[in-house]
Every structure is written in structure tokens, then in C-alpha cells.
Amino acid sequence: MQKLAQFLRDRLDLIVLLSCLLFTYFIWSYGVANDKSEKVEVSELAHIVQVAVTEEAENIFAFIDSVNGLYVSSDDVSDQELSKYMSATSQSHLTGGLLRINYIARVPNDEIKDKTTIIPGYKEQFIVKQMVDKSGQIFKSNNFNLLSEDRRREAVDSLLSGKKTVVIAVSSIENVPEYRGGGFIFFVPIIKDGEMVGIIDALIASEKLEDAVSSMLGEDYDYSWHQDDTMIAERRNIESENVISEVVMIEVGENHEWKMEIFKVKGVSGLWIFVLGAGVILSFLIYIVVYALNTASLRGLEGGRAM
């Protein structure tokens, strides 16, 4: 028993050092595991992105509504009138994501010359009559029938049922040679005397919004962006599975949402790095003090025995 006591007394300084380091590690690991600062940071940034993207979507709808007003107030809007309006106003409303504005007329079946283009089950067809880009350049109409494509037909059905806006996400925007990426089609009905007489749709490139989101997030964050089952955009540079994430839902138009999930590798905040460093330094300072006191005590005991 005396040998054990002597062994512990001789190594008291090392025992104290080990105890202090273990205590420091416990405090540090507990703090890191329960640190909410990074989660708060990710949540705050996700909210900033949510607000910015929501505002951009609202700006797009506001611009479409302004174009819609041309057709509500006039029985015949010429290509030149639409072109002039677009070149004068589009740049002040949008950041560049707008590719085309299309006017779609609601045409009775008996007025359609090529009867093979009529989609059964509808008394009228919805035909693209005017196409203009954001600079005001006029494109020749392709007389595309919205009812001939499933998702656009669903959009038309939704507008006929009374919805004021419809948004669909597409992985590839067709009939726009200068752009090959994905994006959105925003639909707004033209209502006169309580009846839908046509549709304004806008083809929106997702690229500009993606660039804006990436700029807001910086290099430390990745994200995924969906509407329903359609992937709008994704950036995945993070390989670690130890991540913090936040999901935000962005309301777009009527009964539509974009789901955006933001990721960041879970790290250690500066506070807990400081705690770890300070704890290690303090542990060694205590070790030095205990070592000095213990050495002096042992020398005193040896001196007493010698006398």
C-alpha cells in the first residue's frame, strides 16, 4: 500500500496533467456536439436565399401581369406594340432570366384551318400567336398548340379551372436556340369580362437564379433545388457526410412551391477551438505548478529522512 501511495505521489504531476487534458477534451467535445451556432448560421443564410428568390419570382409575375394588361386593355396588340413594350420595360423588371414572352390565343375549333392539330375533348385550342424576347426582338410564331403537350395541357386545365397563375419546371427549355439549360414556364390567364380569352406565358432560364443563389451561398455551401419531382438545379461539391442542412420552401404563384435544401460541412466554431487551446495551455500550466510543488515536497521528505 505504501508502494502504491509512493508511486502515485511520484507521478502526481502527470496524473494532474492527464486529468486536466481529459476534462478539457470532455468540455470541448460536449460543446462541439451541442453547438447550435452553425445551425443558426445555415438557417439565417437559407432565409436570406428564400427571401431573395421569392422576390425574384414576384418580380417575374409582376412583369407578366404588366404585359397581360396590354391584352386586357386592347382587342388587338400588334407584334410591334409588344416589341416596343418589352424593350422599354423588361430590363427594369428582370435580372436577365427572361427568354421569351408568348401570347397564346384561345381559338375556337371551327376557326382552325389545319384540323389535324385539334386536340379532342376541347372546344377551343390554345395557340401561340406572338413570340418576343426581352430585348423586343420578334420571332415568327410557330403556332404551337399548348394542348399538344401534357404538362402545358395540365397548365391550361388549371387556368380554365380558375387558377390565376401556374408554374412548371422543365429540365430543358425548347424552341429557344440560344439557351440549352433548364428553367420555368410561368402562365397567367388573360381575363376579359370574367372569361379567359388567352394566356401569357414566360420562358425563364433558371441559370440566372442559379448564379444568384451560388453567389449568395459562396464556396462553403452546396444546395439542391426542386419543384415537385423536377430537379431545377444542384451543386454538390461537399463529399463529407457530416453536414448541416436546412430546407426552405419558396411559394411561387398559386399552389406552387420550390424546395431548396442548403448544405454545409459541420465544422468547429472559433469559440470551441479557443476553448480547446486554452484548456490545453492551462493544463500544462497546472502541470508545471504541480510538478514544482511535488518536486519540492519530495526533496523536503528526502531531506527529513537524511537528518
JSON list of N, CA and C in Angstrom, two decimals, residues 96-173:
[
{"chain": "A", "resi": 96, "resn": "GLY", "atom": "N", "xyz": [-32.43, 39.18, -66.13]},
{"chain": "A", "resi": 96, "resn": "GLY", "atom": "CA", "xyz": [-31.88, 38.54, -67.31]},
{"chain": "A", "resi": 96, "resn": "GLY", "atom": "C", "xyz": [-32.37, 37.13, -67.54]},
{"chain": "A", "resi": 97, "resn": "GLY", "atom": "N", "xyz": [-33.16, 36.59, -66.63]},
{"chain": "A", "resi": 97, "resn": "GLY", "atom": "CA", "xyz": [-33.63, 35.22, -66.78]},
{"chain": "A", "resi": 97, "resn": "GLY", "atom": "C", "xyz": [-34.72, 35.05, -67.82]},
{"chain": "A", "resi": 98, "resn": "LEU", "atom": "N", "xyz": [-35.36, 36.15, -68.21]},
{"chain": "A", "resi": 98, "resn": "LEU", "atom": "CA", "xyz": [-36.45, 36.07, -69.19]},
{"chain": "A", "resi": 98, "resn": "LEU", "atom": "C", "xyz": [-35.90, 35.76, -70.58]},
{"chain": "A", "resi": 99, "resn": "LEU", "atom": "N", "xyz": [-36.43, 34.70, -71.20]},
{"chain": "A", "resi": 99, "resn": "LEU", "atom": "CA", "xyz": [-36.03, 34.33, -72.56]},
{"chain": "A", "resi": 99, "resn": "LEU", "atom": "C", "xyz": [-37.07, 34.74, -73.60]},
{"chain": "A", "resi": 100, "resn": "ARG", "atom": "N", "xyz": [-38.32, 34.45, -73.30]},
{"chain": "A", "resi": 100, "resn": "ARG", "atom": "CA", "xyz": [-39.40, 34.76, -74.23]},
{"chain": "A", "resi": 100, "resn": "ARG", "atom": "C", "xyz": [-40.67, 35.13, -73.45]},
{"chain": "A", "resi": 101, "resn": "ILE", "atom": "N", "xyz": [-41.44, 36.01, -74.07]},
{"chain": "A", "resi": 101, "resn": "ILE", "atom": "CA", "xyz": [-42.83, 36.23, -73.68]},
{"chain": "A", "resi": 101, "resn": "ILE", "atom": "C", "xyz": [-43.69, 35.77, -74.86]},
{"chain": "A", "resi": 102, "resn": "ASN", "atom": "N", "xyz": [-44.65, 34.90, -74.59]},
{"chain": "A", "resi": 102, "resn": "ASN", "atom": "CA", "xyz": [-45.52, 34.38, -75.65]},
{"chain": "A", "resi": 102, "resn": "ASN", "atom": "C", "xyz": [-46.97, 34.77, -75.36]},
{"chain": "A", "resi": 103, "resn": "TYR", "atom": "N", "xyz": [-47.64, 35.17, -76.42]},
{"chain": "A", "resi": 103, "resn": "TYR", "atom": "CA", "xyz": [-49.08, 35.38, -76.33]},
{"chain": "A", "resi": 103, "resn": "TYR", "atom": "C", "xyz": [-49.76, 34.17, -76.95]},
{"chain": "A", "resi": 104, "resn": "ILE", "atom": "N", "xyz": [-50.65, 33.54, -76.16]},
{"chain": "A", "resi": 104, "resn": "ILE", "atom": "CA", "xyz": [-51.37, 32.35, -76.61]},
{"chain": "A", "resi": 104, "resn": "ILE", "atom": "C", "xyz": [-52.85, 32.72, -76.73]},
{"chain": "A", "resi": 105, "resn": "ALA", "atom": "N", "xyz": [-53.38, 32.56, -77.92]},
{"chain": "A", "resi": 105, "resn": "ALA", "atom": "CA", "xyz": [-54.80, 32.89, -78.16]},
{"chain": "A", "resi": 105, "resn": "ALA", "atom": "C", "xyz": [-55.67, 31.66, -77.92]},
{"chain": "A", "resi": 106, "resn": "ARG", "atom": "N", "xyz": [-56.87, 31.90, -77.43]},
{"chain": "A", "resi": 106, "resn": "ARG", "atom": "CA", "xyz": [-57.87, 30.84, -77.27]},
{"chain": "A", "resi": 106, "resn": "ARG", "atom": "C", "xyz": [-58.72, 30.83, -78.54]},
{"chain": "A", "resi": 107, "resn": "VAL", "atom": "N", "xyz": [-58.50, 29.83, -79.37]},
{"chain": "A", "resi": 107, "resn": "VAL", "atom": "CA", "xyz": [-59.09, 29.81, -80.72]},
{"chain": "A", "resi": 107, "resn": "VAL", "atom": "C", "xyz": [-60.14, 28.70, -80.81]},
{"chain": "A", "resi": 108, "resn": "PRO", "atom": "N", "xyz": [-61.40, 29.07, -81.19]},
{"chain": "A", "resi": 108, "resn": "PRO", "atom": "CA", "xyz": [-62.44, 28.03, -81.39]},
{"chain": "A", "resi": 108, "resn": "PRO", "atom": "C", "xyz": [-62.01, 27.03, -82.46]},
{"chain": "A", "resi": 109, "resn": "ASN", "atom": "N", "xyz": [-62.43, 25.79, -82.27]},
{"chain": "A", "resi": 109, "resn": "ASN", "atom": "CA", "xyz": [-62.03, 24.73, -83.20]},
{"chain": "A", "resi": 109, "resn": "ASN", "atom": "C", "xyz": [-62.42, 25.02, -84.64]},
{"chain": "A", "resi": 110, "resn": "ASP", "atom": "N", "xyz": [-63.60, 25.67, -84.84]},
{"chain": "A", "resi": 110, "resn": "ASP", "atom": "CA", "xyz": [-64.06, 25.89, -86.22]},
{"chain": "A", "resi": 110, "resn": "ASP", "atom": "C", "xyz": [-63.26, 26.99, -86.94]},
{"chain": "A", "resi": 111, "resn": "GLU", "atom": "N", "xyz": [-62.38, 27.70, -86.21]},
{"chain": "A", "resi": 111, "resn": "GLU", "atom": "CA", "xyz": [-61.54, 28.72, -86.84]},
{"chain": "A", "resi": 111, "resn": "GLU", "atom": "C", "xyz": [-60.14, 28.19, -87.17]},
{"chain": "A", "resi": 112, "resn": "ILE", "atom": "N", "xyz": [-59.88, 26.95, -86.81]},
{"chain": "A", "resi": 112, "resn": "ILE", "atom": "CA", "xyz": [-58.56, 26.37, -87.07]},
{"chain": "A", "resi": 112, "resn": "ILE", "atom": "C", "xyz": [-58.59, 25.67, -88.42]},
{"chain": "A", "resi": 113, "resn": "LYS", "atom": "N", "xyz": [-57.67, 26.11, -89.29]},
{"chain": "A", "resi": 113, "resn": "LYS", "atom": "CA", "xyz": [-57.64, 25.57, -90.67]},
{"chain": "A", "resi": 113, "resn": "LYS", "atom": "C", "xyz": [-57.15, 24.13, -90.70]},
{"chain": "A", "resi": 114, "resn": "ASP", "atom": "N", "xyz": [-56.07, 23.85, -90.00]},
{"chain": "A", "resi": 114, "resn": "ASP", "atom": "CA", "xyz": [-55.50, 22.50, -90.01]},
{"chain": "A", "resi": 114, "resn": "ASP", "atom": "C", "xyz": [-56.16, 21.69, -88.89]},
{"chain": "A", "resi": 115, "resn": "LYS", "atom": "N", "xyz": [-57.18, 20.94, -89.27]},
{"chain": "A", "resi": 115, "resn": "LYS", "atom": "CA", "xyz": [-57.96, 20.22, -88.26]},
{"chain": "A", "resi": 115, "resn": "LYS", "atom": "C", "xyz": [-57.15, 19.11, -87.57]},
{"chain": "A", "resi": 116, "resn": "THR", "atom": "N", "xyz": [-56.02, 18.72, -88.16]},
{"chain": "A", "resi": 116, "resn": "THR", "atom": "CA", "xyz": [-55.21, 17.65, -87.54]},
{"chain": "A", "resi": 116, "resn": "THR", "atom": "C", "xyz": [-54.52, 18.13, -86.27]},
{"chain": "A", "resi": 117, "resn": "THR", "atom": "N", "xyz": [-54.46, 19.46, -86.08]},
{"chain": "A", "resi": 117, "resn": "THR", "atom": "CA", "xyz": [-53.81, 20.00, -84.88]},
{"chain": "A", "resi": 117, "resn": "THR", "atom": "C", "xyz": [-54.78, 20.12, -83.71]},
{"chain": "A", "resi": 118, "resn": "ILE", "atom": "N", "xyz": [-56.03, 19.84, -83.94]},
{"chain": "A", "resi": 118, "resn": "ILE", "atom": "CA", "xyz": [-57.03, 19.97, -82.87]},
{"chain": "A", "resi": 118, "resn": "ILE", "atom": "C", "xyz": [-56.90, 18.79, -81.89]},
{"chain": "A", "resi": 119, "resn": "ILE", "atom": "N", "xyz": [-56.85, 19.12, -80.64]},
{"chain": "A", "resi": 119, "resn": "ILE", "atom": "CA", "xyz": [-56.79, 18.10, -79.59]},
{"chain": "A", "resi": 119, "resn": "ILE", "atom": "C", "xyz": [-58.21, 17.78, -79.16]},
{"chain": "A", "resi": 120, "resn": "PRO", "atom": "N", "xyz": [-58.63, 16.52, -79.26]},
{"chain": "A", "resi": 120, "resn": "PRO", "atom": "CA", "xyz": [-60.01, 16.14, -78.91]},
{"chain": "A", "resi": 120, "resn": "PRO", "atom": "C", "xyz": [-60.33, 16.45, -77.45]},
{"chain": "A", "resi": 121, "resn": "GLY", "atom": "N", "xyz": [-61.61, 16.72, -77.20]},
{"chain": "A", "resi": 121, "resn": "GLY", "atom": "CA", "xyz": [-62.06, 16.97, -75.84]},
{"chain": "A", "resi": 121, "resn": "GLY", "atom": "C", "xyz": [-62.10, 18.44, -75.47]},
{"chain": "A", "resi": 122, "resn": "TYR", "atom": "N", "xyz": [-61.69, 19.31, -76.38]},
{"chain": "A", "resi": 122, "resn": "TYR", "atom": "CA", "xyz": [-61.67, 20.76, -76.12]},
{"chain": "A", "resi": 122, "resn": "TYR", "atom": "C", "xyz": [-62.41, 21.48, -77.25]},
{"chain": "A", "resi": 123, "resn": "LYS", "atom": "N", "xyz": [-63.23, 22.47, -76.88]},
{"chain": "A", "resi": 123, "resn": "LYS", "atom": "CA", "xyz": [-63.95, 23.26, -77.87]},
{"chain": "A", "resi": 123, "resn": "LYS", "atom": "C", "xyz": [-63.06, 24.34, -78.48]},
{"chain": "A", "resi": 124, "resn": "GLU", "atom": "N", "xyz": [-62.02, 24.72, -77.74]},
{"chain": "A", "resi": 124, "resn": "GLU", "atom": "CA", "xyz": [-61.05, 25.69, -78.25]},
{"chain": "A", "resi": 124, "resn": "GLU", "atom": "C", "xyz": [-59.65, 25.13, -78.09]},
{"chain": "A", "resi": 125, "resn": "GLN", "atom": "N", "xyz": [-58.75, 25.64, -78.90]},
{"chain": "A", "resi": 125, "resn": "GLN", "atom": "CA", "xyz": [-57.34, 25.27, -78.81]},
{"chain": "A", "resi": 125, "resn": "GLN", "atom": "C", "xyz": [-56.56, 26.51, -78.34]},
{"chain": "A", "resi": 126, "resn": "PHE", "atom": "N", "xyz": [-55.40, 26.29, -77.77]},
{"chain": "A", "resi": 126, "resn": "PHE", "atom": "CA", "xyz": [-54.60, 27.39, -77.23]},
{"chain": "A", "resi": 126, "resn": "PHE", "atom": "C", "xyz": [-53.30, 27.47, -78.04]},
{"chain": "A", "resi": 127, "resn": "ILE", "atom": "N", "xyz": [-53.27, 28.45, -78.96]},
{"chain": "A", "resi": 127, "resn": "ILE", "atom": "CA", "xyz": [-52.25, 28.52, -80.00]},
{"chain": "A", "resi": 127, "resn": "ILE", "atom": "C", "xyz": [-51.31, 29.71, -79.75]},
{"chain": "A", "resi": 128, "resn": "VAL", "atom": "N", "xyz": [-50.01, 29.46, -79.81]},
{"chain": "A", "resi": 128, "resn": "VAL", "atom": "CA", "xyz": [-49.02, 30.53, -79.68]},
{"chain": "A", "resi": 128, "resn": "VAL", "atom": "C", "xyz": [-49.10, 31.43, -80.91]},
{"chain": "A", "resi": 129, "resn": "LYS", "atom": "N", "xyz": [-49.40, 32.72, -80.69]},
{"chain": "A", "resi": 129, "resn": "LYS", "atom": "CA", "xyz": [-49.56, 33.65, -81.81]},
{"chain": "A", "resi": 129, "resn": "LYS", "atom": "C", "xyz": [-48.44, 34.69, -81.88]},
{"chain": "A", "resi": 130, "resn": "GLN", "atom": "N", "xyz": [-47.85, 35.01, -80.74]},
{"chain": "A", "resi": 130, "resn": "GLN", "atom": "CA", "xyz": [-46.79, 36.01, -80.73]},
{"chain": "A", "resi": 130, "resn": "GLN", "atom": "C", "xyz": [-45.65, 35.54, -79.83]},
{"chain": "A", "resi": 131, "resn": "MET", "atom": "N", "xyz": [-44.41, 35.83, -80.27]},
{"chain": "A", "resi": 131, "resn": "MET", "atom": "CA", "xyz": [-43.22, 35.44, -79.50]},
{"chain": "A", "resi": 131, "resn": "MET", "atom": "C", "xyz": [-42.22, 36.60, -79.57]},
{"chain": "A", "resi": 132, "resn": "VAL", "atom": "N", "xyz": [-41.84, 37.11, -78.39]},
{"chain": "A", "resi": 132, "resn": "VAL", "atom": "CA", "xyz": [-40.91, 38.23, -78.31]},
{"chain": "A", "resi": 132, "resn": "VAL", "atom": "C", "xyz": [-39.91, 37.96, -77.19]},
{"chain": "A", "resi": 133, "resn": "ASP", "atom": "N", "xyz": [-38.64, 38.33, -77.39]},
{"chain": "A", "resi": 133, "resn": "ASP", "atom": "CA", "xyz": [-37.68, 38.16, -76.29]},
{"chain": "A", "resi": 133, "resn": "ASP", "atom": "C", "xyz": [-37.58, 39.45, -75.48]},
{"chain": "A", "resi": 134, "resn": "LYS", "atom": "N", "xyz": [-36.74, 39.46, -74.46]},
{"chain": "A", "resi": 134, "resn": "LYS", "atom": "CA", "xyz": [-36.71, 40.59, -73.52]},
{"chain": "A", "resi": 134, "resn": "LYS", "atom": "C", "xyz": [-36.18, 41.88, -74.17]},
{"chain": "A", "resi": 135, "resn": "SER", "atom": "N", "xyz": [-35.42, 41.74, -75.27]},
{"chain": "A", "resi": 135, "resn": "SER", "atom": "CA", "xyz": [-34.90, 42.93, -75.95]},
{"chain": "A", "resi": 135, "resn": "SER", "atom": "C", "xyz": [-35.93, 43.53, -76.91]},
{"chain": "A", "resi": 136, "resn": "GLY", "atom": "N", "xyz": [-37.02, 42.80, -77.13]},
{"chain": "A", "resi": 136, "resn": "GLY", "atom": "CA", "xyz": [-38.04, 43.26, -78.06]},
{"chain": "A", "resi": 136, "resn": "GLY", "atom": "C", "xyz": [-37.96, 42.62, -79.42]},
{"chain": "A", "resi": 137, "resn": "GLN", "atom": "N", "xyz": [-37.01, 41.70, -79.60]},
{"chain": "A", "resi": 137, "resn": "GLN", "atom": "CA", "xyz": [-36.91, 41.03, -80.90]},
{"chain": "A", "resi": 137, "resn": "GLN", "atom": "C", "xyz": [-38.12, 40.14, -81.13]},
{"chain": "A", "resi": 138, "resn": "ILE", "atom": "N", "xyz": [-38.69, 40.25, -82.31]},
{"chain": "A", "resi": 138, "resn": "ILE", "atom": "CA", "xyz": [-39.89, 39.49, -82.67]},
{"chain": "A", "resi": 138, "resn": "ILE", "atom": "C", "xyz": [-39.49, 38.18, -83.35]},
{"chain": "A", "resi": 139, "resn": "PHE", "atom": "N", "xyz": [-40.13, 37.10, -82.95]},
{"chain": "A", "resi": 139, "resn": "PHE", "atom": "CA", "xyz": [-39.90, 35.80, -83.57]},
{"chain": "A", "resi": 139, "resn": "PHE", "atom": "C", "xyz": [-41.19, 35.35, -84.26]},
{"chain": "A", "resi": 140, "resn": "LYS", "atom": "N", "xyz": [-41.02, 34.70, -85.38]},
{"chain": "A", "resi": 140, "resn": "LYS", "atom": "CA", "xyz": [-42.19, 34.21, -86.10]},
{"chain": "A", "resi": 140, "resn": "LYS", "atom": "C", "xyz": [-42.89, 33.13, -85.28]},
{"chain": "A", "resi": 141, "resn": "SER", "atom": "N", "xyz": [-44.19, 33.25, -85.18]},
{"chain": "A", "resi": 141, "resn": "SER", "atom": "CA", "xyz": [-44.96, 32.29, -84.38]},
{"chain": "A", "resi": 141, "resn": "SER", "atom": "C", "xyz": [-44.86, 30.89, -84.99]},
{"chain": "A", "resi": 142, "resn": "ASN", "atom": "N", "xyz": [-44.72, 29.92, -84.11]},
{"chain": "A", "resi": 142, "resn": "ASN", "atom": "CA", "xyz": [-44.69, 28.52, -84.59]},
{"chain": "A", "resi": 142, "resn": "ASN", "atom": "C", "xyz": [-46.07, 27.86, -84.53]},
{"chain": "A", "resi": 143, "resn": "ASN", "atom": "N", "xyz": [-47.08, 28.66, -84.09]},
{"chain": "A", "resi": 143, "resn": "ASN", "atom": "CA", "xyz": [-48.46, 28.15, -83.99]},
{"chain": "A", "resi": 143, "resn": "ASN", "atom": "C", "xyz": [-48.54, 26.88, -83.14]},
{"chain": "A", "resi": 144, "resn": "PHE", "atom": "N", "xyz": [-47.69, 26.82, -82.13]},
{"chain": "A", "resi": 144, "resn": "PHE", "atom": "CA", "xyz": [-47.69, 25.65, -81.24]},
{"chain": "A", "resi": 144, "resn": "PHE", "atom": "C", "xyz": [-48.97, 25.62, -80.43]},
{"chain": "A", "resi": 145, "resn": "ASN", "atom": "N", "xyz": [-49.56, 24.44, -80.33]},
{"chain": "A", "resi": 145, "resn": "ASN", "atom": "CA", "xyz": [-50.78, 24.25, -79.54]},
{"chain": "A", "resi": 145, "resn": "ASN", "atom": "C", "xyz": [-50.40, 23.73, -78.16]},
{"chain": "A", "resi": 146, "resn": "LEU", "atom": "N", "xyz": [-50.68, 24.52, -77.13]},
{"chain": "A", "resi": 146, "resn": "LEU", "atom": "CA", "xyz": [-50.30, 24.13, -75.77]},
{"chain": "A", "resi": 146, "resn": "LEU", "atom": "C", "xyz": [-50.94, 22.81, -75.36]},
{"chain": "A", "resi": 147, "resn": "LEU", "atom": "N", "xyz": [-52.08, 22.52, -75.92]},
{"chain": "A", "resi": 147, "resn": "LEU", "atom": "CA", "xyz": [-52.79, 21.29, -75.54]},
{"chain": "A", "resi": 147, "resn": "LEU", "atom": "C", "xyz": [-52.10, 20.03, -76.07]},
{"chain": "A", "resi": 148, "resn": "SER", "atom": "N", "xyz": [-51.15, 20.21, -76.98]},
{"chain": "A", "resi": 148, "resn": "SER", "atom": "CA", "xyz": [-50.49, 19.05, -77.59]},
{"chain": "A", "resi": 148, "resn": "SER", "atom": "C", "xyz": [-49.38, 18.47, -76.72]},
{"chain": "A", "resi": 149, "resn": "GLU", "atom": "N", "xyz": [-49.07, 19.14, -75.65]},
{"chain": "A", "resi": 149, "resn": "GLU", "atom": "CA", "xyz": [-48.01, 18.65, -74.75]},
{"chain": "A", "resi": 149, "resn": "GLU", "atom": "C", "xyz": [-48.59, 18.50, -73.35]},
{"chain": "A", "resi": 150, "resn": "ASP", "atom": "N", "xyz": [-48.31, 17.38, -72.70]},
{"chain": "A", "resi": 150, "resn": "ASP", "atom": "CA", "xyz": [-49.00, 17.00, -71.46]},
{"chain": "A", "resi": 150, "resn": "ASP", "atom": "C", "xyz": [-48.92, 18.07, -70.38]},
{"chain": "A", "resi": 151, "resn": "ARG", "atom": "N", "xyz": [-47.73, 18.53, -70.05]},
{"chain": "A", "resi": 151, "resn": "ARG", "atom": "CA", "xyz": [-47.59, 19.44, -68.91]},
{"chain": "A", "resi": 151, "resn": "ARG", "atom": "C", "xyz": [-48.21, 20.81, -69.21]},
{"chain": "A", "resi": 152, "resn": "ARG", "atom": "N", "xyz": [-48.06, 21.26, -70.44]},
{"chain": "A", "resi": 152, "resn": "ARG", "atom": "CA", "xyz": [-48.70, 22.54, -70.80]},
{"chain": "A", "resi": 152, "resn": "ARG", "atom": "C", "xyz": [-50.22, 22.39, -70.82]},
{"chain": "A", "resi": 153, "resn": "ARG", "atom": "N", "xyz": [-50.70, 21.23, -71.26]},
{"chain": "A", "resi": 153, "resn": "ARG", "atom": "CA", "xyz": [-52.15, 20.98, -71.23]},
{"chain": "A", "resi": 153, "resn": "ARG", "atom": "C", "xyz": [-52.66, 21.01, -69.78]},
{"chain": "A", "resi": 154, "resn": "GLU", "atom": "N", "xyz": [-51.90, 20.43, -68.88]},
{"chain": "A", "resi": 154, "resn": "GLU", "atom": "CA", "xyz": [-52.28, 20.47, -67.46]},
{"chain": "A", "resi": 154, "resn": "GLU", "atom": "C", "xyz": [-52.31, 21.91, -66.96]},
{"chain": "A", "resi": 155, "resn": "ALA", "atom": "N", "xyz": [-51.36, 22.72, -67.41]},
{"chain": "A", "resi": 155, "resn": "ALA", "atom": "CA", "xyz": [-51.34, 24.13, -67.02]},
{"chain": "A", "resi": 155, "resn": "ALA", "atom": "C", "xyz": [-52.58, 24.85, -67.53]},
{"chain": "A", "resi": 156, "resn": "VAL", "atom": "N", "xyz": [-52.95, 24.59, -68.79]},
{"chain": "A", "resi": 156, "resn": "VAL", "atom": "CA", "xyz": [-54.16, 25.19, -69.36]},
{"chain": "A", "resi": 156, "resn": "VAL", "atom": "C", "xyz": [-55.39, 24.76, -68.57]},
{"chain": "A", "resi": 157, "resn": "ASP", "atom": "N", "xyz": [-55.47, 23.48, -68.26]},
{"chain": "A", "resi": 157, "resn": "ASP", "atom": "CA", "xyz": [-56.62, 22.97, -67.48]},
{"chain": "A", "resi": 157, "resn": "ASP", "atom": "C", "xyz": [-56.72, 23.67, -66.13]},
{"chain": "A", "resi": 158, "resn": "SER", "atom": "N", "xyz": [-55.57, 23.90, -65.50]},
{"chain": "A", "resi": 158, "resn": "SER", "atom": "CA", "xyz": [-55.56, 24.58, -64.20]},
{"chain": "A", "resi": 158, "resn": "SER", "atom": "C", "xyz": [-56.07, 26.01, -64.34]},
{"chain": "A", "resi": 159, "resn": "LEU", "atom": "N", "xyz": [-55.65, 26.70, -65.39]},
{"chain": "A", "resi": 159, "resn": "LEU", "atom": "CA", "xyz": [-56.11, 28.07, -65.61]},
{"chain": "A", "resi": 159, "resn": "LEU", "atom": "C", "xyz": [-57.61, 28.10, -65.93]},
{"chain": "A", "resi": 160, "resn": "LEU", "atom": "N", "xyz": [-58.07, 27.13, -66.71]},
{"chain": "A", "resi": 160, "resn": "LEU", "atom": "CA", "xyz": [-59.50, 27.06, -67.03]},
{"chain": "A", "resi": 160, "resn": "LEU", "atom": "C", "xyz": [-60.34, 26.78, -65.78]},
{"chain": "A", "resi": 161, "resn": "SER", "atom": "N", "xyz": [-59.74, 26.09, -64.82]},
{"chain": "A", "resi": 161, "resn": "SER", "atom": "CA", "xyz": [-60.47, 25.79, -63.59]},
{"chain": "A", "resi": 161, "resn": "SER", "atom": "C", "xyz": [-60.51, 26.97, -62.63]},
{"chain": "A", "resi": 162, "resn": "GLY", "atom": "N", "xyz": [-59.80, 28.04, -62.96]},
{"chain": "A", "resi": 162, "resn": "GLY", "atom": "CA", "xyz": [-59.88, 29.24, -62.14]},
{"chain": "A", "resi": 162, "resn": "GLY", "atom": "C", "xyz": [-58.58, 29.69, -61.49]},
{"chain": "A", "resi": 163, "resn": "LYS", "atom": "N", "xyz": [-57.51, 28.94, -61.66]},
{"chain": "A", "resi": 163, "resn": "LYS", "atom": "CA", "xyz": [-56.25, 29.37, -61.07]},
{"chain": "A", "resi": 163, "resn": "LYS", "atom": "C", "xyz": [-55.74, 30.62, -61.78]},
{"chain": "A", "resi": 164, "resn": "LYS", "atom": "N", "xyz": [-55.11, 31.49, -61.01]},
{"chain": "A", "resi": 164, "resn": "LYS", "atom": "CA", "xyz": [-54.63, 32.76, -61.55]},
{"chain": "A", "resi": 164, "resn": "LYS", "atom": "C", "xyz": [-53.20, 32.68, -62.05]},
{"chain": "A", "resi": 165, "resn": "THR", "atom": "N", "xyz": [-52.46, 31.69, -61.57]},
{"chain": "A", "resi": 165, "resn": "THR", "atom": "CA", "xyz": [-51.07, 31.51, -62.01]},
{"chain": "A", "resi": 165, "resn": "THR", "atom": "C", "xyz": [-50.75, 30.02, -62.01]},
{"chain": "A", "resi": 166, "resn": "VAL", "atom": "N", "xyz": [-49.87, 29.64, -62.92]},
{"chain": "A", "resi": 166, "resn": "VAL", "atom": "CA", "xyz": [-49.34, 28.28, -62.96]},
{"chain": "A", "resi": 166, "resn": "VAL", "atom": "C", "xyz": [-47.85, 28.37, -63.29]},
{"chain": "A", "resi": 167, "resn": "VAL", "atom": "N", "xyz": [-47.06, 27.55, -62.61]},
{"chain": "A", "resi": 167, "resn": "VAL", "atom": "CA", "xyz": [-45.62, 27.49, -62.89]},
{"chain": "A", "resi": 167, "resn": "VAL", "atom": "C", "xyz": [-45.23, 26.03, -63.08]},
{"chain": "A", "resi": 168, "resn": "ILE", "atom": "N", "xyz": [-44.52, 25.74, -64.17]},
{"chain": "A", "resi": 168, "resn": "ILE", "atom": "CA", "xyz": [-43.98, 24.40, -64.33]},
{"chain": "A", "resi": 168, "resn": "ILE", "atom": "C", "xyz": [-42.47, 24.51, -64.50]},
{"chain": "A", "resi": 169, "resn": "ALA", "atom": "N", "xyz": [-41.77, 23.54, -63.93]},
{"chain": "A", "resi": 169, "resn": "ALA", "atom": "CA", "xyz": [-40.31, 23.47, -64.08]},
{"chain": "A", "resi": 169, "resn": "ALA", "atom": "C", "xyz": [-39.99, 22.48, -65.19]},
{"chain": "A", "resi": 170, "resn": "VAL", "atom": "N", "xyz": [-39.03, 22.83, -66.04]},
{"chain": "A", "resi": 170, "resn": "VAL", "atom": "CA", "xyz": [-38.64, 21.95, -67.14]},
{"chain": "A", "resi": 170, "resn": "VAL", "atom": "C", "xyz": [-37.12, 21.78, -67.13]},
{"chain": "A", "resi": 171, "resn": "SER", "atom": "N", "xyz": [-36.68, 20.58, -67.42]},
{"chain": "A", "resi": 171, "resn": "SER", "atom": "CA", "xyz": [-35.25, 20.30, -67.43]},
{"chain": "A", "resi": 171, "resn": "SER", "atom": "C", "xyz": [-34.57, 20.87, -68.67]},
{"chain": "A", "resi": 172, "resn": "SER", "atom": "N", "xyz": [-35.37, 21.14, -69.70]},
{"chain": "A", "resi": 172, "resn": "SER", "atom": "CA", "xyz": [-34.83, 21.72, -70.93]},
{"chain": "A", "resi": 172, "resn": "SER", "atom": "C", "xyz": [-35.89, 22.60, -71.57]},
{"chain": "A", "resi": 173, "resn": "ILE", "atom": "N", "xyz": [-35.53, 23.85, -71.85]},
{"chain": "A", "resi": 173, "resn": "ILE", "atom": "CA", "xyz": [-36.46, 24.77, -72.49]},
{"chain": "A", "resi": 173, "resn": "ILE", "atom": "C", "xyz": [-36.34, 24.61, -74.01]}
]
